[in-house]
Amino acid sequence: MAGNHENHGLLLAGAILLLTLLLVVKLRRRSKQYGGVTLNLPPGPWQLPVIGSMHHLVGALPHRAMRNLALRHGPLMLLRMGELPVVVASSAAAAMEIMKTHDVAFATRPRTNTTVSLTGDGLGIALAPHGDHWRRVRKLCATELLGAPRVRSFRGTREAEAAALVASVAVEAASGAAVNVSSLVATYVADAVVRSMVGDRIADREAFLACLCEGVRVAAGFSLADLFPSSRLARALSGTARQVEATVREMSRLMDGVIEEKRARKAAGAGCEEEEDILDVLLDGGGGGAPLDIGTVRAMMRDLFGAGSETSASTLQWAMAELVRKPAALRRAQAEVRSALAGQSRAREEALQELPYLRLVIKETLRLHAAVPLLLPRECREPSRVLGYDVPQGTMVLVNAWAIGRDAASWGPDAEEFRPERFEEESAAAVDFRGTDFQLVPFGAGRRMCPGITFGLAVMEVALASLLFHFDWELPGGTEELDMAEAFGITARRKSDLWLHATVVVPPL
Ligand code: HEM
């Protein structure tokens, strides 16, 4: 008995010692000295030498692993990715402090090896540091390139491309085989975006498009050198910088060809009757002031295609996947579209105003499948305090929009369920994604918020309406459960292509 008591006493003393040690280690980590000042850093998981917190992210996609870590460590969390301190915001309150209360302090983008390689040939908007250049191109986007009148002017292009999408689905469906919705939708979006950017009269269009797509793929990749910026070994081992530079060179070569072609057509007096496209505006000096240099023109084209294509395509693919898994929602959306377009032969944008449920379907898809799940990284420009914690200057900041969209604290116990009707209920009826409601931030918020919302929604709405108007959709025979896994990358696109069975209901002309 006495021995047992002694053992218990020893165990208790050992446990207290261990707890004290852990507490000291934790407190030391959280209240680190920075330039002689003691900081109250956000909490985070334990770190290893060299790799920091990276072992906590192994085995799951970053936005999912970070959500799981946040459930344990809180809505503002400090990680270390190799050498890089990274703060992750995972709640609406944390997102609001970063993108509203301290928006100016977090309005710049980090310079990493990959971004240096990507912008070596010219600086556009998405990766530009906060400053005069960014302000100019941002204003240009808002007023000239992506504003409602410009987006409206591309309506004919979108309707024609949506009709081409419907025709392709009809051809594939005619054989009775399943249709690769992912591939057809990606082609539709790329074509609609590129035609809005450069028109449809360029030679070598296929090569241009393929190269832009490759640029998006390479830029979205993971760079070892980004995590260990001071390591020459990491730089040498990392193929990414070389790959990015080669792709950027090829893109610039093709882009210069397109620009020359445009200038030649203009000089020959052709094209006056054509609709002005985004490249025309950029070449015309971009809305007044000194003309943009050629590097900026190229980089803007790359950024707009990069930011607009995969995001919109991925959202459309997820919307179709979610609808097929929820037949009641699919039937309701189809009934709405077919009633609004009754007697018409194809979807036209003026009829889309009468499709409120279709819009809720897109909103709910963006809530569950934020196309850029961690938004684009920001960097802290000046020491800041967020949710009572210190965020040192130079820290990379990620906002986990994916986790925020699925947070039960904001969305209730069915937060993980696809239910567009939630936006008809009083609790969520007023919630929108335009940067004022921080529980729904698939486009970000504040100064660096996506300037392409109107463009993106227009591209998605006419395509979704067309697919639902002309066809009935089902899982292919033999498929019981749809694979909803996401792929690794900056965007949370589907891991596997979406194959569905389509039956023509309203034949395309
Ligand atoms: C479903 C469609 C789209 C989604 C979900 C989306 C999402 C986003 C997100 C999350 C950001 C980063 C915001 C931040 O850092 O707070 C962003 C930035 C940006 N987006 Fe979009 N986007 C979409 C479509 C588009 C389209 C169609 C365009 C243009 C054609 C576009 C152009 C841009 C640009 C230029 C930026 C960089 C803004 C800056 O750094 O100042 N986006 N987008």
Coordinates of C-alpha atoms and ligand atoms in Angstrom, one line a residue:
M1 CA 0.0 0.0 0.0
A2 CA 2.8 2.4 1.1
G3 CA 4.6 1.6 -2.2
N4 CA 1.5 2.4 -4.1
H5 CA 1.2 5.7 -2.5
E6 CA 4.9 6.5 -3.2
N7 CA 4.4 5.6 -6.8
H8 CA 1.3 7.8 -7.0
G9 CA 3.2 10.6 -5.4
L10 CA 6.1 10.2 -7.9
L11 CA 3.8 10.0 -10.8
L12 CA 2.0 13.2 -9.6
A13 CA 5.2 15.0 -9.1
G14 CA 6.4 13.9 -12.6
A15 CA 3.2 15.0 -14.2
I16 CA 3.3 18.4 -12.5
L17 CA 6.9 18.9 -13.6
L18 CA 6.1 17.9 -17.2
L19 CA 3.1 20.2 -17.2
T20 CA 5.1 23.1 -15.9
L21 CA 7.8 22.4 -18.5
L22 CA 5.3 22.3 -21.3
L23 CA 3.7 25.5 -20.0
V24 CA 7.0 27.2 -19.8
V25 CA 7.9 26.1 -23.4
K26 CA 4.5 27.2 -24.6
L27 CA 4.7 30.5 -22.9
R28 CA 8.2 31.1 -24.1
R29 CA 7.1 30.4 -27.6
R30 CA 4.1 32.6 -27.4
S31 CA 5.8 35.6 -25.7
K32 CA 8.8 35.9 -27.9
Q33 CA 11.3 38.8 -27.8
Y34 CA 11.3 40.8 -31.0
G35 CA 13.9 43.6 -31.0
G36 CA 13.9 43.8 -27.2
V37 CA 10.0 43.9 -27.0
T38 CA 8.1 41.0 -25.6
L39 CA 5.3 40.0 -27.9
N40 CA 2.1 38.0 -27.2
L41 CA 2.3 35.8 -30.3
P42 CA -0.7 33.8 -31.4
P43 CA -0.7 30.2 -30.2
G44 CA 0.1 27.3 -32.5
P45 CA 1.2 23.7 -32.6
W46 CA 4.7 22.6 -31.5
Q47 CA 7.5 23.1 -33.9
L48 CA 10.5 21.1 -35.1
P49 CA 13.9 22.6 -35.9
V50 CA 14.3 23.5 -39.6
I51 CA 10.9 22.5 -40.8
G52 CA 8.9 24.3 -38.1
S53 CA 5.2 23.3 -38.2
M54 CA 5.2 21.6 -41.6
H55 CA 4.9 18.1 -40.2
H56 CA 1.5 19.1 -38.9
L57 CA 0.3 19.6 -42.5
V58 CA 1.5 16.3 -43.9
G59 CA -1.2 14.0 -45.1
A60 CA -4.0 16.5 -45.7
L61 CA -4.7 19.4 -48.0
P62 CA -3.3 22.7 -46.3
H63 CA -6.8 24.3 -45.8
R64 CA -8.1 21.1 -44.2
A65 CA -5.0 20.5 -42.0
M66 CA -5.1 24.2 -41.0
R67 CA -8.8 24.0 -40.1
N68 CA -8.0 20.9 -37.9
L69 CA -5.1 22.7 -36.2
A70 CA -7.3 25.8 -35.6
L71 CA -9.9 23.7 -33.9
R72 CA -7.2 22.9 -31.3
H73 CA -5.2 26.2 -31.3
G74 CA -7.8 28.8 -32.0
P75 CA -9.0 31.2 -34.7
L76 CA -5.6 33.0 -34.9
M77 CA -2.7 30.6 -35.1
L78 CA 1.0 31.0 -35.7
L79 CA 2.7 28.3 -37.8
R80 CA 6.3 28.2 -39.1
M81 CA 6.7 26.9 -42.7
G82 CA 10.4 26.3 -42.8
E83 CA 11.8 29.7 -42.1
L84 CA 8.5 31.6 -42.8
P85 CA 6.3 32.7 -39.9
V86 CA 2.7 32.3 -41.1
V87 CA -0.4 33.5 -39.2
V88 CA -3.6 31.8 -40.2
A89 CA -7.0 33.3 -39.5
S90 CA -9.9 30.8 -39.3
S91 CA -12.9 32.6 -38.0
A92 CA -15.2 35.5 -39.2
A93 CA -13.9 37.7 -36.4
A94 CA -10.2 37.1 -37.2
A95 CA -10.9 37.6 -40.9
M96 CA -12.7 40.9 -40.1
E97 CA -9.7 42.2 -38.1
I98 CA -7.3 41.4 -40.9
M99 CA -9.4 42.5 -43.9
K100 CA -11.3 45.4 -42.4
T101 CA -10.0 46.7 -39.0
H102 CA -6.3 46.5 -40.1
D103 CA -6.8 46.2 -43.9
V104 CA -4.1 48.7 -44.8
A105 CA -1.5 46.9 -42.6
F106 CA -2.3 43.6 -44.4
A107 CA -2.7 45.0 -48.0
T108 CA 0.5 43.8 -49.5
R109 CA 1.6 40.5 -50.9
P110 CA 4.7 38.6 -49.8
R111 CA 7.7 38.5 -52.2
T112 CA 8.7 34.8 -52.5
N113 CA 11.1 33.2 -55.0
T114 CA 8.1 32.0 -57.0
T115 CA 6.5 35.4 -57.2
V116 CA 9.9 37.0 -58.1
S117 CA 10.2 34.5 -61.0
L118 CA 6.6 35.1 -62.0
T119 CA 6.9 38.8 -62.1
G120 CA 10.5 39.1 -63.6
D121 CA 9.0 40.0 -66.9
G122 CA 6.5 42.5 -65.6
L123 CA 4.3 43.3 -62.6
G124 CA 0.6 43.0 -62.9
I125 CA -1.9 43.3 -60.0
A126 CA -2.4 40.1 -58.0
L127 CA 1.2 39.8 -56.8
A128 CA 2.0 43.5 -56.8
P129 CA 3.1 45.0 -53.5
H130 CA 0.9 47.7 -52.0
G131 CA 1.9 51.0 -53.6
D132 CA 1.5 53.3 -56.5
H133 CA 1.7 50.6 -59.2
W134 CA -0.9 48.4 -57.5
R135 CA -3.2 51.4 -56.9
R136 CA -3.1 52.4 -60.6
V137 CA -3.8 48.9 -62.0
R138 CA -6.4 48.2 -59.3
K139 CA -8.3 51.4 -60.3
L140 CA -8.0 50.4 -63.9
C141 CA -9.6 47.0 -63.1
A142 CA -12.5 48.7 -61.2
T143 CA -13.2 51.4 -63.7
E144 CA -12.2 50.1 -67.2
L145 CA -11.5 46.4 -67.3
L146 CA -13.8 44.5 -64.9
G147 CA -16.6 47.0 -64.1
A148 CA -20.2 46.2 -64.9
P149 CA -20.4 48.1 -68.3
R150 CA -17.3 46.3 -69.6
V151 CA -18.6 42.9 -68.3
R152 CA -22.0 43.6 -70.0
S153 CA -20.2 44.4 -73.3
F154 CA -18.9 40.8 -73.3
R155 CA -22.4 39.4 -73.0
G156 CA -22.5 38.2 -76.7
T157 CA -19.2 36.4 -76.3
R158 CA -20.4 34.5 -73.1
E159 CA -23.7 33.6 -74.7
A160 CA -22.0 32.2 -77.8
E161 CA -19.5 30.2 -75.7
A162 CA -22.3 28.9 -73.5
A163 CA -24.1 27.7 -76.7
A164 CA -20.9 26.0 -77.8
L165 CA -20.7 24.3 -74.4
V166 CA -24.3 23.0 -74.8
A167 CA -23.5 21.8 -78.3
S168 CA -20.4 19.9 -77.0
V169 CA -22.4 18.3 -74.2
A170 CA -25.2 17.3 -76.7
V171 CA -22.6 15.7 -79.0
E172 CA -21.1 13.7 -76.2
A173 CA -24.4 12.8 -74.6
A174 CA -25.8 11.5 -78.0
S175 CA -23.6 8.3 -77.7
G176 CA -25.3 7.5 -74.3
A177 CA -21.9 7.6 -72.6
A178 CA -21.1 9.8 -69.6
V179 CA -20.0 13.4 -70.3
N180 CA -16.8 14.8 -68.9
V181 CA -18.3 18.0 -67.4
S182 CA -15.0 19.1 -65.9
S183 CA -13.2 19.2 -69.2
L184 CA -16.1 20.9 -71.2
V185 CA -16.7 23.5 -68.5
A186 CA -12.9 24.3 -68.3
T187 CA -12.8 24.8 -72.1
Y188 CA -15.9 27.0 -71.9
V189 CA -14.5 29.3 -69.2
A190 CA -11.0 29.5 -70.8
D191 CA -12.6 30.4 -74.2
A192 CA -15.0 32.9 -72.7
V193 CA -12.2 34.6 -70.7
V194 CA -9.6 34.6 -73.5
R195 CA -12.2 36.0 -76.0
S196 CA -13.0 38.8 -73.6
M197 CA -9.3 39.5 -73.2
V198 CA -8.0 39.4 -76.8
G199 CA -11.0 38.9 -79.1
D200 CA -11.4 35.8 -81.2
R201 CA -9.3 36.8 -84.2
I202 CA -5.8 35.9 -83.0
A203 CA -3.6 33.4 -84.8
D204 CA -2.1 30.6 -82.7
R205 CA -5.0 30.9 -80.2
E206 CA -4.7 27.2 -79.1
A207 CA -1.0 27.7 -78.3
F208 CA -1.7 30.9 -76.4
L209 CA -4.5 29.3 -74.4
A210 CA -2.4 26.2 -73.6
C211 CA 0.5 28.4 -72.4
L212 CA -1.8 30.5 -70.2
C213 CA -3.2 27.3 -68.7
E214 CA 0.3 26.0 -68.1
G215 CA 1.2 29.3 -66.4
V216 CA -1.7 28.9 -64.0
R217 CA -0.6 25.3 -63.2
V218 CA 3.0 26.1 -62.6
A219 CA 2.3 29.2 -60.5
A220 CA -0.1 27.3 -58.3
G221 CA 2.6 24.7 -57.5
F222 CA 4.5 24.3 -54.4
S223 CA 7.9 25.8 -54.1
L224 CA 10.5 24.5 -51.7
A225 CA 12.5 27.7 -52.2
D226 CA 9.6 29.8 -51.0
L227 CA 9.6 28.0 -47.6
F228 CA 13.4 28.3 -47.1
P229 CA 14.1 31.7 -48.8
S230 CA 17.7 31.9 -47.5
S231 CA 18.7 28.4 -48.5
R232 CA 20.8 28.0 -51.6
L233 CA 20.3 24.3 -51.5
A234 CA 16.5 24.6 -51.5
R235 CA 16.8 27.0 -54.4
A236 CA 19.0 24.6 -56.3
L237 CA 16.8 21.6 -55.6
S238 CA 13.6 23.4 -56.4
G239 CA 12.7 23.1 -60.0
T240 CA 9.9 25.6 -59.7
A241 CA 11.7 28.8 -60.2
R242 CA 13.3 27.5 -63.5
Q243 CA 10.0 26.1 -64.6
V244 CA 8.1 29.3 -63.8
E245 CA 10.7 31.4 -65.6
A246 CA 10.6 29.2 -68.7
T247 CA 6.8 29.3 -68.8
V248 CA 6.7 33.1 -68.3
R249 CA 9.2 33.5 -71.2
E250 CA 7.0 31.4 -73.5
M251 CA 3.9 33.3 -72.4
S252 CA 5.6 36.6 -73.1
R253 CA 6.7 35.4 -76.5
L254 CA 3.1 34.4 -77.4
M255 CA 1.6 37.5 -75.9
D256 CA 4.0 39.8 -77.9
G257 CA 2.8 38.0 -81.0
V258 CA -0.8 38.7 -80.1
I259 CA 0.0 42.4 -79.3
E260 CA 1.8 42.8 -82.6
E261 CA -1.1 41.2 -84.4
K262 CA -3.5 43.7 -82.7
R263 CA -1.4 46.7 -83.5
A264 CA -1.0 45.6 -87.2
R265 CA -4.8 45.2 -87.5
K266 CA -5.4 48.6 -86.0
A267 CA -2.8 50.2 -88.2
A268 CA -4.5 48.6 -91.2
G269 CA -7.8 50.2 -90.1
A270 CA -9.3 46.8 -89.3
G271 CA -11.1 46.1 -86.0
C272 CA -12.8 49.5 -85.6
E273 CA -16.2 47.9 -85.8
E274 CA -15.2 45.1 -83.3
E275 CA -16.1 45.2 -79.6
E276 CA -13.2 46.7 -77.5
D277 CA -11.5 43.9 -75.5
I278 CA -9.4 44.0 -72.4
L279 CA -6.1 44.0 -74.4
D280 CA -7.3 47.0 -76.4
V281 CA -7.9 49.0 -73.2
L282 CA -4.5 48.0 -71.8
L283 CA -2.8 49.0 -75.0
D284 CA -4.7 52.3 -75.3
G285 CA -2.9 53.5 -72.1
G286 CA -5.3 52.0 -69.7
G287 CA -7.9 54.7 -69.0
G288 CA -5.8 57.8 -69.4
G289 CA -2.4 58.8 -67.9
A290 CA 1.0 57.6 -69.1
P291 CA 0.7 54.4 -71.3
L292 CA 1.3 51.2 -69.5
D293 CA 4.7 49.6 -70.2
I294 CA 4.7 46.4 -72.1
G295 CA 5.7 44.3 -69.1
T296 CA 2.7 45.5 -67.2
V297 CA 0.4 44.8 -70.1
R298 CA 1.7 41.2 -70.4
A299 CA 1.5 40.7 -66.6
M300 CA -2.1 42.1 -66.4
M301 CA -3.1 39.6 -69.1
R302 CA -1.5 36.8 -67.2
D303 CA -3.1 37.8 -63.9
L304 CA -6.6 38.3 -65.2
F305 CA -6.5 34.9 -67.0
G306 CA -4.9 33.2 -64.0
A307 CA -7.2 34.7 -61.5
G308 CA -10.4 34.3 -63.5
S309 CA -10.3 31.0 -65.3
E310 CA -9.6 28.2 -62.9
T311 CA -11.6 29.9 -60.1
S312 CA -14.8 30.2 -62.2
A313 CA -14.4 26.7 -63.8
S314 CA -13.8 25.1 -60.5
T315 CA -16.9 26.7 -58.9
L316 CA -19.0 25.6 -61.9
Q317 CA -17.8 22.0 -61.6
W318 CA -18.5 22.0 -57.8
A319 CA -22.0 23.5 -58.4
M320 CA -22.8 20.7 -60.8
A321 CA -21.4 18.0 -58.5
E322 CA -23.3 19.3 -55.5
L323 CA -26.6 19.6 -57.5
V324 CA -26.4 16.0 -58.7
R325 CA -25.9 14.9 -55.1
K326 CA -29.0 16.9 -54.1
P327 CA -31.7 15.9 -56.6
A328 CA -34.3 18.2 -54.9
A329 CA -32.1 21.2 -55.3
L330 CA -31.3 20.2 -58.9
R331 CA -35.0 19.9 -59.7
R332 CA -35.8 23.2 -58.1
A333 CA -33.0 25.0 -60.1
Q334 CA -34.1 23.3 -63.3
A335 CA -37.8 24.2 -62.8
E336 CA -36.8 27.8 -62.2
V337 CA -34.6 28.0 -65.3
R338 CA -37.0 26.2 -67.6
S339 CA -39.9 28.4 -66.5
A340 CA -37.8 31.6 -67.0
L341 CA -36.6 30.5 -70.4
A342 CA -39.9 28.8 -71.5
G343 CA -40.3 29.1 -75.3
Q344 CA -36.7 30.1 -75.9
S345 CA -34.0 28.1 -77.6
R346 CA -31.1 29.1 -75.4
A347 CA -30.1 30.9 -72.3
R348 CA -29.8 34.6 -72.7
E349 CA -28.4 36.8 -69.9
E350 CA -31.4 39.2 -69.7
A351 CA -33.5 36.2 -68.5
L352 CA -31.0 35.5 -65.7
Q353 CA -32.4 38.3 -63.6
E354 CA -35.3 36.0 -62.9
L355 CA -33.3 33.2 -61.5
P356 CA -32.9 33.9 -57.7
Y357 CA -32.5 30.2 -56.8
L358 CA -29.7 29.7 -59.3
R359 CA -27.9 32.5 -57.6
L360 CA -28.3 30.9 -54.2
V361 CA -26.9 27.7 -55.7
I362 CA -23.8 29.6 -56.8
K363 CA -23.5 31.3 -53.4
E364 CA -23.9 28.0 -51.5
T365 CA -21.2 26.5 -53.8
L366 CA -18.8 29.3 -53.0
R367 CA -19.5 28.9 -49.3
L368 CA -18.6 25.2 -49.3
H369 CA -15.9 25.3 -52.0
A370 CA -14.1 28.6 -51.8
A371 CA -12.1 28.4 -55.0
V372 CA -9.0 30.0 -53.4
P373 CA -9.4 28.3 -50.0
L374 CA -6.6 30.3 -48.2
L375 CA -7.2 33.5 -50.4
L376 CA -4.0 34.9 -51.8
P377 CA -1.3 35.3 -49.2
R378 CA -0.9 38.7 -47.6
E379 CA 2.0 40.1 -45.6
C380 CA 1.9 42.2 -42.5
R381 CA 3.5 45.6 -43.3
E382 CA 3.6 47.0 -39.8
P383 CA 3.4 45.4 -36.3
S384 CA -0.3 44.8 -35.7
R385 CA -2.6 43.4 -33.0
V386 CA -5.2 40.9 -34.1
L387 CA -7.7 39.3 -31.6
G388 CA -5.3 40.5 -28.8
Y389 CA -2.2 38.8 -30.3
D390 CA 0.8 40.5 -31.8
V391 CA 1.5 39.9 -35.5
P392 CA 5.1 41.0 -36.3
Q393 CA 5.9 42.9 -39.5
G394 CA 6.9 40.6 -42.3
T395 CA 4.7 37.7 -41.2
M396 CA 2.8 36.0 -44.0
V397 CA -1.0 36.0 -43.3
L398 CA -3.4 33.4 -44.7
V399 CA -7.2 33.7 -44.3
N400 CA -8.8 30.2 -44.3
A401 CA -12.0 31.2 -46.3
W402 CA -12.8 27.5 -46.8
A403 CA -12.8 26.9 -43.0
I404 CA -14.8 30.1 -42.3
G405 CA -17.4 29.1 -44.8
R406 CA -17.9 25.8 -43.0
D407 CA -17.7 27.1 -39.4
A408 CA -20.6 25.8 -37.4
A409 CA -20.5 28.9 -35.2
S410 CA -21.6 31.0 -38.1
W411 CA -23.6 28.4 -40.2
G412 CA -25.1 26.1 -37.6
P413 CA -24.9 22.3 -37.2
D414 CA -25.5 21.7 -40.9
A415 CA -22.6 23.9 -42.0
E416 CA -21.1 21.1 -44.0
E417 CA -24.3 20.4 -46.0
F418 CA -25.1 21.8 -49.4
R419 CA -28.4 23.6 -48.8
P420 CA -29.0 26.8 -50.9
E421 CA -32.3 27.3 -49.1
R422 CA -30.3 28.5 -46.0
F423 CA -30.0 31.9 -47.7
E424 CA -33.8 32.2 -47.8
E425 CA -33.9 31.8 -44.1
E426 CA -33.8 34.9 -41.8
S427 CA -30.5 33.9 -40.2
A428 CA -28.6 34.0 -43.5
A429 CA -30.8 35.9 -45.9
A430 CA -28.7 39.1 -45.8
V431 CA -25.3 37.4 -45.9
D432 CA -23.4 38.1 -49.1
F433 CA -19.9 37.5 -50.5
R434 CA -19.1 41.1 -51.5
G435 CA -16.8 41.7 -48.6
T436 CA -19.0 43.0 -45.8
D437 CA -20.0 39.7 -44.2
F438 CA -16.9 38.0 -42.9
Q439 CA -18.5 34.6 -42.4
L440 CA -18.6 34.3 -46.3
V441 CA -15.4 35.5 -47.9
P442 CA -14.7 33.4 -51.0
F443 CA -13.6 36.6 -52.8
G444 CA -11.7 38.0 -49.9
A445 CA -12.5 41.5 -48.6
G446 CA -11.0 44.9 -48.2
R447 CA -8.4 46.5 -50.5
R448 CA -7.1 43.2 -52.0
M449 CA -10.6 41.7 -52.5
C450 CA -11.2 40.1 -55.9
P451 CA -12.1 42.8 -58.5
G452 CA -13.5 40.1 -60.9
I453 CA -16.7 39.2 -59.0
T454 CA -19.1 40.7 -61.6
F455 CA -17.1 39.1 -64.5
G456 CA -16.8 35.7 -62.7
L457 CA -20.5 35.6 -61.8
A458 CA -21.5 36.5 -65.4
V459 CA -19.4 33.7 -66.8
M460 CA -20.7 31.1 -64.3
E461 CA -24.4 32.1 -64.4
V462 CA -25.1 31.8 -68.1
A463 CA -23.2 28.4 -68.3
L464 CA -25.0 26.9 -65.3
A465 CA -28.4 28.1 -66.6
S466 CA -27.6 26.6 -70.0
L467 CA -26.6 23.2 -68.6
L468 CA -29.7 23.1 -66.4
F469 CA -32.0 24.3 -69.2
H470 CA -31.1 21.9 -71.9
F471 CA -30.2 18.7 -70.0
D472 CA -31.3 16.4 -67.2
W473 CA -28.3 15.2 -65.1
E474 CA -27.6 12.0 -63.2
L475 CA -24.7 10.1 -61.9
P476 CA -23.5 7.6 -64.5
G477 CA -24.9 4.1 -64.1
G478 CA -22.9 2.1 -61.5
T479 CA -21.7 5.2 -59.6
E480 CA -23.2 5.2 -56.1
E481 CA -21.3 8.0 -54.5
L482 CA -19.6 11.0 -56.2
D483 CA -15.9 11.5 -55.3
M484 CA -15.8 15.0 -53.8
A485 CA -12.0 15.1 -53.0
E486 CA -10.0 18.3 -53.8
A487 CA -6.7 18.5 -55.5
F488 CA -3.6 20.2 -54.0
G489 CA -2.8 23.8 -55.1
I490 CA -3.7 27.4 -54.7
T491 CA -7.2 26.6 -55.9
A492 CA -9.4 23.9 -54.4
R493 CA -10.4 22.3 -57.7
R494 CA -11.9 18.8 -58.0
K495 CA -9.3 16.0 -57.8
S496 CA -11.0 13.8 -60.2
D497 CA -12.9 14.9 -63.3
L498 CA -16.7 15.1 -63.0
W499 CA -18.4 12.6 -65.3
L500 CA -22.2 12.8 -65.5
H501 CA -24.9 11.3 -67.6
A502 CA -26.8 14.0 -69.6
T503 CA -30.2 13.6 -71.2
V504 CA -31.3 16.3 -73.7
V505 CA -34.6 17.9 -72.7
V506 CA -34.5 21.1 -74.7
P507 CA -32.5 20.3 -77.9
P508 CA -29.9 23.0 -78.8
L509 CA -30.5 24.7 -82.2
Ligands
HEM1 C1 -15.4 32.2 -58.9 C2 -14.7 33.1 -59.3 C3 -13.6 33.8 -58.5 C4 -13.2 33.6 -57.2 C5 -13.8 32.7 -56.2 C6 -12.1 34.6 -57.0 C7 -11.5 34.7 -55.8 C8 -10.4 35.6 -55.5 C9 -9.7 35.7 -54.3 C10 -10.0 34.9 -53.0 C11 -8.8 36.6 -54.4 C12 -7.8 37.1 -53.4 C13 -8.5 38.1 -52.5 C14 -7.7 38.5 -51.3 O1 -6.5 38.4 -51.3 O2 -8.4 39.0 -50.3 C15 -8.9 37.1 -55.8 C16 -8.1 38.1 -56.3 C17 -8.1 38.6 -57.6 N1 -9.1 38.2 -58.5 FE1 -10.5 36.8 -58.3 N2 -11.9 35.3 -58.1 C18 -12.8 34.9 -59.1 C19 -12.9 35.3 -60.4 C20 -12.1 36.3 -60.9 C21 -12.2 36.8 -62.2 C22 -13.2 36.3 -63.3 C23 -11.2 37.8 -62.4 C24 -10.8 38.6 -63.6 C25 -11.1 38.3 -64.8 C26 -10.5 37.9 -61.1 C27 -9.4 38.7 -60.9 C28 -8.8 38.8 -59.7 C29 -7.6 39.7 -59.5 C30 -7.0 40.6 -60.5 C31 -7.2 39.5 -58.1 C32 -6.1 40.2 -57.4 C33 -6.5 41.5 -56.7 C34 -5.4 42.2 -56.0 O3 -4.4 41.6 -55.6 O4 -5.6 43.4 -55.8 N3 -11.1 37.0 -60.2 N4 -9.9 36.5 -56.4

